[in-house]
Coordinates of C-alpha atoms in Angstrom, one line a residue:
Chain A
M1026 CA 17.3 13.2 -35.9
N1027 CA 18.8 15.8 -38.9
K1028 CA 21.1 18.3 -36.5
Q1029 CA 18.9 21.4 -37.3
L1030 CA 16.0 19.9 -35.5
S1031 CA 18.3 18.6 -33.3
D1032 CA 19.7 21.7 -32.5
W1033 CA 16.5 23.1 -32.2
R1034 CA 15.3 21.1 -29.9
N1035 CA 18.4 22.4 -27.6
L1036 CA 16.9 25.8 -27.7
A1037 CA 13.6 24.6 -26.3
L1038 CA 15.0 22.3 -23.5
Q1039 CA 17.3 25.8 -22.7
F1040 CA 14.0 27.7 -23.1
E1041 CA 12.7 25.3 -20.8
Q1042 CA 14.6 25.8 -18.7
Q1043 CA 15.0 29.3 -18.1
I1044 CA 11.0 29.4 -18.1
N1045 CA 11.0 27.1 -15.0
H1046 CA 14.1 29.1 -13.4
T1047 CA 11.6 32.2 -13.3
V1048 CA 8.2 30.4 -13.0
L1049 CA 8.9 27.5 -10.0
G1050 CA 7.0 24.3 -9.2
Q1051 CA 4.9 24.9 -13.0
Q1052 CA 7.4 22.1 -14.6
Q1053 CA 4.8 20.5 -15.9
A1054 CA 2.2 23.4 -17.6
V1055 CA 5.9 24.5 -18.7
R1056 CA 6.1 21.5 -20.7
H1057 CA 3.4 21.5 -22.0
C1058 CA 3.9 25.5 -23.4
V1059 CA 6.5 24.2 -24.7
I1060 CA 4.7 21.6 -26.3
S1061 CA 2.4 24.4 -27.9
V1062 CA 5.2 27.0 -28.8
F1063 CA 6.4 24.6 -31.0
A1064 CA 3.2 23.0 -32.2
R1065 CA 1.4 26.0 -33.1
G1066 CA -1.1 25.9 -30.6
H1067 CA -3.1 28.0 -29.1
V1068 CA -3.6 27.8 -25.2
L1069 CA -6.5 28.2 -22.9
L1070 CA -4.8 28.4 -18.6
E1071 CA -7.3 27.7 -16.0
G1072 CA -6.0 28.9 -13.2
N1073 CA -7.0 30.4 -9.2
V1074 CA -5.5 34.0 -9.3
G1075 CA -1.9 34.6 -8.7
V1076 CA -0.8 31.2 -9.2
G1077 CA 1.7 32.7 -12.2
K1078 CA -0.6 32.7 -15.1
T1079 CA 0.7 36.3 -16.7
T1080 CA 4.7 35.8 -15.8
L1081 CA 4.5 32.8 -17.4
L1082 CA 3.4 34.0 -20.9
R1083 CA 5.7 36.8 -20.6
A1084 CA 8.1 35.0 -19.8
I1085 CA 7.3 32.7 -23.1
A1086 CA 7.2 36.0 -24.8
Q1087 CA 10.2 37.4 -23.7
G1088 CA 12.4 33.7 -24.4
L1089 CA 10.5 34.3 -28.7
G1090 CA 10.8 37.4 -29.0
G1091 CA 8.0 39.4 -31.2
D1092 CA 5.8 41.4 -29.3
Y1093 CA 3.1 40.6 -26.8
Q1094 CA -0.2 42.1 -26.2
R1095 CA -2.3 41.5 -23.3
I1096 CA -6.2 42.7 -23.0
E1097 CA -8.5 42.2 -19.7
G1098 CA -12.4 40.6 -20.7
T1099 CA -14.2 42.3 -18.9
I1100 CA -18.5 42.6 -19.5
D1101 CA -18.4 46.1 -21.7
L1102 CA -15.6 44.7 -24.5
M1103 CA -16.4 44.7 -27.8
P1104 CA -14.7 43.5 -30.8
A1105 CA -13.9 46.5 -32.0
D1106 CA -11.9 47.4 -29.1
L1107 CA -9.4 44.3 -30.5
I1108 CA -8.9 46.6 -33.5
Y1109 CA -9.2 49.7 -32.7
Y1110 CA -9.7 52.9 -30.3
T1111 CA -10.5 56.5 -30.2
Y1112 CA -9.8 59.6 -29.2
L1113 CA -9.7 63.0 -29.4
D1114 CA -5.9 64.4 -29.9
N1115 CA -4.4 67.6 -28.3
K1116 CA -5.7 69.7 -31.6
G1117 CA -9.5 68.2 -31.0
K1118 CA -9.4 66.0 -33.9
P1119 CA -10.7 62.9 -33.4
Q1120 CA -8.4 60.0 -34.6
V1121 CA -8.4 56.4 -35.1
D1122 CA -5.9 54.0 -34.3
P1123 CA -4.9 50.1 -34.1
G1124 CA -6.1 47.8 -31.3
P1125 CA -4.2 45.6 -29.1
L1126 CA -4.7 43.2 -32.7
L1127 CA -3.6 45.2 -35.0
K1128 CA -1.4 47.5 -33.2
Q1129 CA 1.7 45.7 -33.7
G1130 CA 1.2 43.9 -37.1
E1131 CA 2.8 40.7 -38.7
S1132 CA 5.2 40.7 -35.5
L1133 CA 2.6 39.8 -33.4
A1134 CA 3.8 36.7 -31.8
T1135 CA 1.9 36.5 -28.4
F1136 CA -1.5 38.0 -27.2
F1137 CA -2.9 37.2 -23.8
F1138 CA -6.6 37.5 -22.9
N1139 CA -7.0 37.6 -20.0
E1140 CA -10.4 36.8 -18.4
I1141 CA -12.1 35.0 -21.9
N1142 CA -15.1 33.8 -19.9
R1143 CA -15.7 37.6 -18.9
A1144 CA -16.1 38.9 -22.2
R1145 CA -19.2 38.7 -24.5
P1146 CA -19.6 35.8 -27.8
Q1147 CA -19.7 38.3 -29.7
V1148 CA -15.6 38.7 -29.0
H1149 CA -15.1 35.5 -28.6
S1150 CA -16.3 35.1 -32.0
L1151 CA -13.6 37.5 -33.8
L1152 CA -11.0 35.7 -31.5
L1153 CA -12.1 32.5 -33.1
R1154 CA -11.7 33.7 -36.7
V1155 CA -8.1 34.9 -35.2
M1156 CA -6.9 31.6 -34.2
A1157 CA -8.0 29.9 -36.6
E1158 CA -6.8 31.7 -39.7
R1159 CA -4.5 33.8 -37.8
S1160 CA -6.1 36.8 -39.8
I1161 CA -9.3 39.3 -39.7
S1162 CA -10.5 41.7 -41.9
A1163 CA -10.6 45.4 -40.9
F1164 CA -11.3 48.9 -41.7
N1165 CA -11.9 46.9 -45.8
Q1166 CA -8.4 45.0 -46.0
E1167 CA -7.1 41.6 -44.2
Y1168 CA -4.9 41.7 -41.9
Q1169 CA -1.9 38.7 -41.5
F1170 CA -0.5 37.7 -38.0
P1171 CA 1.3 34.7 -39.6
H1172 CA 3.2 33.9 -35.8
I1173 CA 0.7 35.0 -33.5
Q1174 CA -0.3 32.3 -31.1
V1175 CA -2.9 32.7 -28.2
F1176 CA -3.5 32.2 -24.4
A1177 CA -6.3 32.8 -22.7
D1178 CA -7.4 32.6 -19.3
R1179 CA -10.1 32.1 -17.4
N1180 CA -10.4 31.8 -13.4
R1181 CA -11.9 29.3 -11.6
I1182 CA -13.4 31.4 -8.7
E1183 CA -15.9 33.3 -10.1
R1184 CA -18.4 32.3 -12.4
E1185 CA -21.3 35.2 -12.5
E1186 CA -21.1 38.1 -15.4
T1187 CA -19.4 35.1 -17.1
F1188 CA -19.9 33.6 -20.2
E1189 CA -18.6 29.9 -20.7
L1190 CA -16.8 29.4 -23.7
P1191 CA -19.0 27.4 -26.3
A1192 CA -17.7 24.3 -27.5
A1193 CA -16.6 25.5 -30.9
A1194 CA -14.2 28.1 -29.3
R1195 CA -13.2 25.3 -27.0
D1196 CA -11.8 23.6 -29.6
R1197 CA -10.0 26.1 -31.1
F1198 CA -7.5 25.8 -28.6
M1199 CA -5.1 22.9 -29.0
M1200 CA -4.8 22.8 -25.2
E1201 CA -6.1 23.9 -21.8
I1202 CA -3.6 23.2 -19.2
N1203 CA -4.7 24.1 -15.5
I1204 CA -1.8 25.9 -13.4
D1205 CA -2.0 25.2 -9.8
T1206 CA -0.3 26.6 -6.8
P1207 CA 2.7 24.1 -6.4
A1208 CA 2.9 22.1 -3.5
D1209 CA 5.7 21.7 -2.3
D1210 CA 6.5 24.4 0.4
S1211 CA 10.3 25.3 0.3
L1212 CA 9.1 26.5 -3.3
L1213 CA 6.2 28.4 -1.5
K1214 CA 8.5 29.2 0.1
E1215 CA 11.0 30.8 -1.7
L1216 CA 8.3 31.9 -3.7
I1217 CA 7.6 33.7 -0.9
F1218 CA 10.2 34.7 0.8
N1219 CA 13.2 35.9 -2.5
A1220 CA 12.4 39.0 -3.0
R1221 CA 13.7 37.9 -6.7
F1222 CA 9.9 36.8 -7.5
H1223 CA 8.8 40.4 -6.0
D1224 CA 9.6 42.3 -8.9
V1225 CA 8.4 40.4 -12.4
D1226 CA 9.3 43.2 -14.7
S1227 CA 13.4 42.3 -13.6
L1228 CA 12.2 38.6 -13.1
I1229 CA 11.4 38.7 -16.6
S1230 CA 14.0 40.8 -17.7
G1231 CA 16.4 38.3 -16.9
I1232 CA 15.0 35.9 -20.0
E1233 CA 17.3 35.7 -23.4
T1234 CA 15.7 36.9 -26.1
G1235 CA 15.9 35.8 -29.6
N1236 CA 17.5 32.0 -29.4
I1237 CA 14.9 30.8 -30.6
A1238 CA 13.6 33.7 -32.6
Y1239 CA 9.4 33.3 -33.2
Y1240 CA 9.2 34.4 -37.4
Q1241 CA 11.1 30.6 -37.7
L1242 CA 8.2 28.8 -35.3
N1243 CA 5.7 28.4 -37.9
E1244 CA 8.8 26.5 -40.1
L1245 CA 10.2 24.6 -37.4
A1246 CA 6.9 23.0 -36.0
Q1247 CA 6.8 22.1 -39.6
Q1248 CA 10.1 20.3 -40.0
I1249 CA 8.8 18.2 -36.7
Q1250 CA 5.6 17.4 -38.1
Q1251 CA 7.2 16.0 -40.9
S1252 CA 10.3 13.9 -39.4
I1253 CA 8.2 12.5 -36.7
Q1254 CA 5.5 9.1 -38.1
P1255 CA 3.1 7.6 -36.5
S1256 CA 3.6 3.7 -37.1
A1257 CA 0.0 1.6 -38.3
M1258 CA 0.0 0.6 -34.0
L1259 CA 0.6 4.1 -33.0
K1260 CA -2.7 5.1 -35.7
N1261 CA -4.3 1.9 -34.4
Y1262 CA -4.0 3.4 -30.5
A1263 CA -4.9 6.8 -31.6
L1264 CA -7.8 5.5 -33.0
D1265 CA -9.0 3.6 -29.9
L1266 CA -8.5 6.6 -27.1
W1267 CA -10.5 8.6 -29.5
K1268 CA -13.3 5.9 -29.4
A1269 CA -13.1 5.2 -26.0
S1270 CA -13.3 8.8 -25.2
R1271 CA -16.4 8.9 -27.1
N1272 CA -17.7 6.4 -26.4
P1273 CA -16.6 5.2 -22.2
K1274 CA -18.6 2.1 -22.2
Q1275 CA -17.5 -0.1 -25.1
Y1276 CA -14.5 -0.2 -23.8
G1277 CA -15.4 -0.9 -20.4
I1278 CA -14.3 2.1 -18.9
K1279 CA -17.1 2.4 -15.5
L1280 CA -17.1 5.7 -13.3
S1281 CA -18.8 5.2 -10.0
D1282 CA -22.0 6.5 -9.6
V1283 CA -22.1 7.9 -13.7
E1284 CA -24.1 5.8 -16.3
M1285 CA -21.9 5.7 -19.0
E1286 CA -24.1 5.2 -21.5
Q1287 CA -25.6 8.3 -20.4
L1288 CA -22.1 10.6 -19.5
I1289 CA -20.9 11.5 -22.8
Q1290 CA -22.6 14.4 -24.4
S1291 CA -20.2 15.1 -27.0
G1292 CA -16.9 13.5 -27.9
A1293 CA -13.3 14.5 -29.0
S1294 CA -14.0 16.4 -33.1
P1295 CA -11.2 15.4 -35.5
R1296 CA -9.5 18.5 -34.8
G1297 CA -9.0 18.1 -31.6
M1298 CA -7.5 14.4 -32.2
S1299 CA -5.0 16.3 -34.8
F1300 CA -4.1 18.7 -32.3
L1301 CA -3.5 15.5 -29.9
I1302 CA -0.9 14.1 -33.0
R1303 CA 1.1 17.5 -33.0
A1304 CA 1.8 18.0 -30.0
A1305 CA 2.4 14.0 -29.6
K1306 CA 5.2 14.9 -31.9
V1307 CA 6.9 17.4 -30.1
N1308 CA 6.7 15.7 -27.2
A1309 CA 8.9 13.0 -28.6
W1310 CA 11.4 15.9 -30.5
L1311 CA 12.5 17.0 -26.8
E1312 CA 12.6 13.9 -25.6
N1313 CA 14.9 13.4 -28.5
R1314 CA 12.5 10.5 -30.5
E1315 CA 11.8 10.0 -33.7
T1316 CA 9.7 7.5 -33.2
L1317 CA 5.7 8.4 -32.3
L1318 CA 5.3 6.2 -28.5
P1319 CA 2.0 6.1 -26.7
E1320 CA 3.8 7.9 -24.5
D1321 CA 3.5 11.2 -25.7
L1322 CA 0.2 10.3 -26.8
Q1323 CA -0.3 9.9 -23.0
A1324 CA 1.2 13.3 -22.0
V1325 CA -0.7 15.2 -24.2
F1326 CA -3.7 13.4 -23.6
Q1327 CA -4.9 15.2 -20.0
V1328 CA -4.0 18.9 -22.1
T1329 CA -5.4 18.7 -25.2
M1330 CA -8.7 16.4 -24.5
A1331 CA -10.5 17.5 -21.5
H1332 CA -11.9 20.7 -22.4
R1333 CA -13.2 18.6 -25.9
I1334 CA -15.5 16.2 -23.5
F1335 CA -18.2 17.4 -23.4
L1336 CA -20.6 15.6 -20.4
N1337 CA -24.2 15.4 -20.0
P1338 CA -25.7 18.0 -18.4
I1339 CA -26.8 16.3 -15.6
Y1340 CA -23.5 15.5 -14.9
S1341 CA -21.8 18.8 -15.5
Y1342 CA -21.8 19.7 -12.1
R1343 CA -19.6 16.8 -11.7
Q1344 CA -17.0 18.2 -14.3
E1345 CA -13.8 18.8 -12.1
Q1346 CA -14.3 15.5 -11.1
L1347 CA -15.0 13.3 -13.1
M1348 CA -13.0 14.8 -15.5
P1349 CA -9.6 13.4 -14.7
E1350 CA -10.9 10.8 -13.5
L1351 CA -12.8 9.4 -17.1
I1352 CA -9.0 10.3 -18.8
S1353 CA -7.2 8.5 -17.0
S1354 CA -9.6 5.6 -17.2
I1355 CA -9.1 6.2 -20.8
L1356 CA -5.0 5.8 -20.4
E1357 CA -5.2 2.5 -17.8
R1358 CA -7.5 0.8 -19.9
I1359 CA -6.7 1.1 -23.7
A1360 CA -3.6 -1.2 -24.4
A1361 CA -0.5 -0.4 -27.1
P1362 CA -0.5 -2.9 -28.2
Chain B
M796 CA 7.2 -27.7 110.2
R797 CA 7.2 -24.8 108.7
F798 CA 11.2 -25.4 107.1
N799 CA 10.0 -28.8 106.2
L800 CA 7.5 -27.1 104.4
I801 CA 10.1 -24.8 102.6
L802 CA 12.6 -27.8 101.9
V803 CA 9.6 -29.6 100.3
F804 CA 8.3 -27.3 98.0
I805 CA 11.5 -26.3 96.8
C806 CA 12.4 -30.0 96.1
L807 CA 9.5 -30.9 94.1
V808 CA 10.3 -27.5 91.9
L809 CA 13.5 -28.3 90.6
S810 CA 12.9 -32.0 90.7
S811 CA 10.2 -30.2 87.9
C812 CA 12.3 -28.2 86.6
S813 CA 15.2 -31.4 85.9
S814 CA 12.8 -33.1 83.9
S815 CA 11.7 -30.8 81.7
I816 CA 15.6 -29.3 81.2
N817 CA 17.1 -32.9 80.8
E818 CA 14.0 -34.4 78.5
P819 CA 15.2 -35.0 74.6
I820 CA 12.1 -35.5 73.5
T821 CA 9.4 -33.6 75.4
H822 CA 6.9 -34.4 72.5
F823 CA 6.0 -37.5 70.4
Q824 CA 2.5 -37.9 68.6
V825 CA 1.7 -40.3 65.9
Q826 CA -1.8 -39.5 64.1
T827 CA -3.4 -42.1 62.1
P828 CA -6.9 -42.2 60.7
R829 CA -10.0 -44.8 61.0
P830 CA -8.2 -48.6 61.5
F831 CA -11.0 -50.4 59.1
G832 CA -12.1 -50.3 56.0
Y833 CA -9.6 -50.1 53.9
V834 CA -9.5 -52.0 50.3
I835 CA -6.6 -52.6 47.9
G836 CA -5.4 -49.5 46.3
D837 CA -6.1 -47.3 49.5
E838 CA -3.9 -44.8 50.3
I839 CA -2.6 -44.5 54.3
K840 CA -1.9 -41.3 55.6
Q841 CA 0.2 -41.0 58.8
R842 CA 1.3 -38.2 61.0
I843 CA 4.8 -38.4 63.3
I844 CA 4.6 -34.7 65.1
I845 CA 7.8 -34.6 67.5
E846 CA 9.2 -32.0 70.0
T847 CA 12.3 -31.9 70.8
R848 CA 14.9 -29.8 72.8
D849 CA 16.7 -27.5 70.3
G850 CA 20.2 -28.9 68.8
M851 CA 18.5 -32.6 68.4
A852 CA 19.0 -33.4 64.9
L853 CA 16.6 -35.7 63.4
Q854 CA 18.6 -38.7 61.5
Y855 CA 16.3 -38.6 57.7
S856 CA 18.4 -42.1 57.5
S857 CA 16.1 -43.3 60.2
I858 CA 13.4 -42.4 58.3
P859 CA 12.0 -45.2 56.3
G860 CA 12.7 -44.5 52.4
K861 CA 10.3 -45.0 49.6
G862 CA 9.6 -47.6 48.0
E863 CA 8.4 -51.8 48.8
M864 CA 8.3 -51.6 52.6
T865 CA 6.4 -55.3 52.5
R866 CA 4.8 -57.6 49.7
W867 CA 1.7 -55.3 49.7
L868 CA 2.4 -52.2 51.4
N869 CA 4.4 -49.3 49.8
L870 CA 5.7 -46.1 51.2
N871 CA 4.6 -43.9 48.1
K872 CA 5.3 -40.0 49.7
I873 CA 7.2 -38.5 52.8
K874 CA 7.2 -35.2 53.2
I875 CA 9.3 -34.2 56.5
D876 CA 8.6 -30.0 58.1
K877 CA 11.0 -28.9 60.4
S878 CA 9.9 -25.8 62.8
K879 CA 11.1 -23.9 65.2
T880 CA 9.2 -23.7 68.5
G881 CA 10.0 -21.2 71.8
K882 CA 11.6 -24.6 73.6
G883 CA 13.5 -26.3 70.8
L884 CA 12.4 -28.3 67.2
R885 CA 9.0 -29.9 66.5
Y886 CA 9.8 -32.1 63.7
Q887 CA 6.1 -33.0 61.3
I888 CA 6.5 -36.1 59.4
D889 CA 3.6 -36.8 57.0
L890 CA 4.2 -40.6 55.5
T891 CA 1.8 -41.9 52.9
Y892 CA 1.2 -45.5 52.3
Q893 CA -0.5 -47.3 50.1
L894 CA -2.1 -51.4 50.2
F895 CA -2.0 -53.9 47.9
Y896 CA -3.5 -56.3 49.7
A897 CA -5.9 -58.1 48.6
P898 CA -8.2 -60.8 51.5
L899 CA -10.1 -62.8 50.7
E900 CA -11.9 -62.0 54.2
V901 CA -11.8 -59.1 55.9
K902 CA -8.2 -59.1 57.3
M903 CA -6.1 -57.2 59.8
L904 CA -2.4 -55.7 58.9
E905 CA 0.1 -53.6 59.8
I906 CA 2.1 -51.1 59.4
P907 CA 5.4 -52.3 61.0
R908 CA 7.1 -50.4 63.3
F909 CA 10.5 -48.1 62.8
T910 CA 13.0 -46.4 65.2
L911 CA 13.6 -42.9 64.9
Q912 CA 17.1 -41.0 65.8
F913 CA 18.3 -38.4 67.1
R914 CA 21.6 -37.2 67.6
Q915 CA 23.0 -34.1 69.8
F916 CA 26.5 -33.9 71.1
G917 CA 27.9 -37.0 69.5
N918 CA 25.1 -38.8 72.1
S919 CA 22.6 -40.7 69.8
I920 CA 18.7 -40.9 71.1
E921 CA 16.1 -43.3 69.7
K922 CA 12.3 -43.5 69.6
T923 CA 10.1 -45.6 68.3
V924 CA 7.2 -45.5 66.1
P925 CA 5.1 -47.3 67.4
R926 CA 3.1 -50.6 64.5
W927 CA -0.2 -49.7 63.6
N928 CA -2.7 -52.1 63.2
F929 CA -5.7 -52.3 61.0
T930 CA -8.1 -54.2 59.1
T931 CA -8.7 -54.3 55.0
A932 CA -11.3 -56.0 53.8
P933 CA -12.3 -57.8 49.7
L934 CA -13.7 -55.3 47.2
R935 CA -16.0 -58.0 46.2
E936 CA -16.6 -61.6 47.7
L937 CA -15.1 -63.8 45.9
A938 CA -17.2 -67.2 46.2
I939 CA -20.1 -66.5 43.5
R940 CA -24.0 -67.4 44.8
K941 CA -26.0 -69.0 42.6
Q942 CA -29.7 -69.1 43.0
E943 CA -32.1 -70.0 40.5
G944 CA -29.5 -69.4 37.9
K945 CA -29.5 -66.1 38.7
E946 CA -25.5 -64.7 39.0
Y947 CA -25.1 -62.9 42.4
M948 CA -23.0 -60.5 40.5
R949 CA -23.7 -57.3 39.1
A950 CA -22.6 -55.8 36.5
D951 CA -20.8 -53.1 37.3
T952 CA -22.3 -49.5 37.1
S953 CA -21.1 -48.0 33.9
I954 CA -18.5 -45.5 33.7
P955 CA -19.5 -42.0 34.2
L956 CA -17.2 -41.0 31.0
L957 CA -15.3 -37.9 31.3
D958 CA -16.8 -34.9 28.7
T959 CA -13.8 -34.7 25.7
Q960 CA -16.5 -32.0 24.2
P961 CA -14.4 -28.8 25.0
S962 CA -11.1 -30.7 24.3
I963 CA -12.1 -31.5 20.9
N964 CA -13.6 -28.0 19.7
R965 CA -10.1 -27.0 20.9
L966 CA -8.4 -29.0 19.4
G967 CA -10.4 -28.5 16.1
L968 CA -10.4 -24.7 16.8
S969 CA -6.2 -25.2 16.8
L970 CA -6.5 -27.5 14.0
L971 CA -8.4 -24.9 11.8
M972 CA -6.0 -21.7 13.1
A973 CA -3.0 -24.4 12.1
C974 CA -4.9 -24.7 8.5
L975 CA -5.6 -20.7 8.5
F976 CA -1.4 -20.2 9.2
G977 CA -0.9 -22.8 6.9
A978 CA -2.6 -21.3 4.1
Y979 CA -1.6 -17.8 4.6
L980 CA 2.3 -19.2 4.6
A981 CA 1.6 -20.6 1.9
W982 CA -0.2 -17.6 0.1
L983 CA 2.8 -15.4 1.4
Y984 CA 5.5 -18.0 0.0
G985 CA 4.3 -18.9 -2.9
V986 CA 3.4 -22.7 -2.6
L987 CA -0.3 -22.5 -3.9
T988 CA 0.3 -22.0 -7.8
F989 CA -3.0 -23.6 -8.1
L990 CA -4.4 -19.9 -7.5
P991 CA -5.2 -17.5 -10.4
K992 CA -2.7 -15.3 -9.3
Y993 CA 0.4 -17.3 -9.7
Q994 CA -1.1 -18.6 -13.4
I995 CA -0.7 -15.1 -15.5
F996 CA 2.8 -16.0 -17.2
K997 CA 2.7 -20.1 -16.7
R998 CA 0.1 -20.3 -20.0
P999 CA 2.6 -17.4 -21.6
A1000 CA 5.4 -19.6 -21.0
R1001 CA 4.0 -22.1 -22.6
Q1002 CA 2.8 -20.5 -25.7
L1003 CA 5.9 -19.0 -26.3
A1004 CA 7.8 -21.9 -25.9
K1005 CA 5.7 -23.5 -29.0
S1006 CA 5.9 -19.9 -31.1
S1007 CA 7.9 -19.7 -34.1
Q1008 CA 10.5 -17.7 -34.3
G1009 CA 9.2 -15.7 -37.4
D1010 CA 6.1 -14.4 -35.8
L1011 CA 7.7 -12.4 -33.5
S1012 CA 4.7 -9.3 -33.1
S1013 CA 2.7 -12.5 -31.2
M1014 CA 5.6 -13.0 -29.3
L1015 CA 5.6 -9.4 -27.9
D1016 CA 2.0 -9.3 -27.7
I1017 CA 2.0 -12.7 -25.6
M1018 CA 4.3 -11.1 -23.5
H1019 CA 3.0 -7.2 -23.2
K1020 CA -0.8 -9.0 -22.8
A1021 CA 1.5 -11.2 -19.6
L1022 CA 2.4 -8.5 -18.1
N1023 CA -0.9 -6.3 -18.5
N1024 CA -3.3 -9.2 -16.8
L1025 CA -0.4 -8.9 -14.1
N1026 CA -0.8 -4.4 -13.3
G1027 CA -4.1 -5.0 -13.8
K1028 CA -4.3 -2.6 -16.1
P1029 CA -1.6 -1.7 -19.6
L1030 CA 2.1 -1.1 -18.6
F1031 CA 4.2 1.0 -20.5
K1032 CA 7.9 1.6 -20.2
H1033 CA 7.3 5.2 -18.8
Q1034 CA 5.3 3.3 -16.0
L1035 CA 8.0 0.6 -14.6
N1036 CA 8.8 2.5 -11.5
S1037 CA 5.5 2.1 -10.1
F1038 CA 5.0 -1.2 -11.1
Y1039 CA 7.8 -2.4 -9.0
Q1040 CA 6.1 -0.4 -6.5
R1041 CA 3.6 -2.8 -6.5
F1042 CA 5.4 -5.2 -7.7
P1043 CA 8.5 -4.9 -5.9
N1044 CA 9.7 -8.8 -6.6
Y1045 CA 10.6 -7.7 -10.3
Q1046 CA 12.7 -4.8 -9.6
Q1047 CA 15.5 -7.7 -10.3
L1048 CA 14.1 -7.9 -13.6
N1049 CA 14.6 -4.6 -14.3
G1050 CA 17.5 -4.6 -17.5
E1051 CA 15.6 -6.8 -19.3
L1052 CA 11.7 -5.6 -19.0
V1053 CA 14.1 -2.0 -20.0
W1054 CA 15.3 -3.9 -23.1
F1055 CA 11.5 -5.4 -23.3
F1056 CA 9.7 -2.6 -23.5
N1057 CA 12.7 -0.9 -26.1
Y1058 CA 12.5 -4.1 -28.5
S1059 CA 9.3 -3.5 -29.0
N1060 CA 8.5 -0.4 -29.2
Q1061 CA 11.8 -0.6 -32.0
H1062 CA 9.2 -3.6 -33.0
Y1063 CA 6.0 -1.7 -33.2
F1064 CA 6.6 2.6 -33.8
S1065 CA 9.5 2.2 -35.5
T1066 CA 9.8 1.8 -39.5
D1067 CA 13.9 0.0 -38.0
S1068 CA 12.0 -3.2 -37.2
R1069 CA 14.3 -6.0 -37.0
S1070 CA 13.4 -10.0 -35.2
N1071 CA 16.5 -12.6 -34.9
K1072 CA 16.5 -15.8 -32.7
A1073 CA 18.7 -14.7 -30.1
E1074 CA 16.6 -12.0 -29.7
N1075 CA 13.8 -13.7 -29.3
D1076 CA 14.6 -16.3 -27.6
K1077 CA 15.3 -13.6 -24.7
I1078 CA 11.6 -12.8 -24.6
I1079 CA 11.3 -16.5 -23.8
A1080 CA 13.5 -16.4 -20.8
L1081 CA 12.2 -12.7 -19.5
C1082 CA 8.4 -14.9 -19.8
Q1083 CA 10.5 -17.0 -17.7
H1084 CA 11.8 -14.9 -15.1
C1085 CA 8.6 -13.9 -14.3
L1086 CA 6.7 -17.1 -14.0
Q1087 CA 10.0 -18.3 -12.1
I1088 CA 8.9 -15.1 -9.4
E1089 CA 5.9 -15.7 -8.9
R1090 CA 6.4 -18.5 -8.2
G1091 CA 8.6 -17.6 -5.6
K1092 CA 11.6 -20.0 -6.7
R1093 CA 13.6 -16.8 -7.7

């Protein structure tokens, strides 16, 4: 590994350590977020309310520098609300100001869409373009967001008056990361009683800014992807994982009380697999390796694949139980070599 | 006249008192069973009950010793009970004789007499247990009479056999349990090498020994498949700790297994792959060590 990448790796680990110091008991979620930052992928967060999703994102935004914008998804939110807002100024004249997306211009680095499933599909489609092309058209011109990374959140408790993300929208997200309440009692006591965690603003301000500049991430991500090349054996392994996610029965995968040939409606897309490899390469880089190993793919398989595999409607009500079983069965079934 | 009567009464009382106080043996009785109907092998029990004044010590040596008393009489058992009574001591002697006389016809025999000795204050007192006569008869008549070619003697009734079925059942159950425990111990100690569980590394070890040194990929494949087979699912380097929790015996090979996975990763996933004989031999040695562990020899 060249010295520049090695230096960046040290900074990335420091960055991860600082976030872990800010958000307790979420090491795995933090590791996945850090991977997504250096793989330049968008992230869908899922978890209960108040478990630290926003704090985690603010910590990431603070560490990376750049501008941070946040919008709450509501049922009456329209695409235009992301681009501009109108008001009467103090002279009574109508004014049009840039909305959350346009306000920071090219320096917008982290965009947090809270409760995305409460927004209408029209809003989703605008966001899809931002995520896919990192640009939008407004006021007869193109606006570029070269450094933007979208984090969207949906809470798993309330399902009423929500619009489930369409498959195309979910596929644009590199990862779906679950944020759970820590299980360790000592961590829970720390979160409850330590005053440091009561004031989120001061907690976030403790994170150093600028060690990793947001505007350098695209170039760094490119270097990481180029420096780590998969072997033929690993390509076969990734291909087997993909095929198994589309046709698990062919690979001898069985789940209890499931007709395996009817389980999958649609497997992971090629874009999803490219996301998997990108994330796996970043994992290898963080582990200080130039070799991409099966364990790198396994480390990110759940978060990059689970939201891209669509179950048959007759099994979708058991999705939360079946999907983790399916993912772990795939990983336990496919050997390399 | 009146004076004479009183004098006679006092004399009578004194005489009765003096006899009861001075008599060393106040009661002597020999209890014997019926005196007839004995055949060879029968036991004859004799009980002697003696009551003495206090302090009279029976000399046990005066009682006949166990064993052969005459040519045909054995004393098998002697039991002596000594107890206190209100006036003195009570001895109960139980003697069990066994008869070995085979008479040709009914015959009278006798248990010989013997003398019991007691001692007190240096004085010795004897009491003779009288001989006891009884008759014994042959088991059958010795002279065989034949009438019209028929045997006088009839065959004995067949002896009813003891019911051995419960014992046989218990023996069978015990043997079954012993076999089960034996099989369990054999399984535990890895003696049952014909079970599939102990065959995982057998064939790979043979294949590796035969494989050519240049074919590193096939050697690695063989070893990976064997480990995956043991683990029940693909085994990767980062899963070694959980593997050791399930198969703790393989923890001793940690160094070799880590080396193997690193070597395999380098060969399969890195551009810098090399093969040399020394390292290939290490794969063969690892497989042999795994084989020894599954056979319980390591």
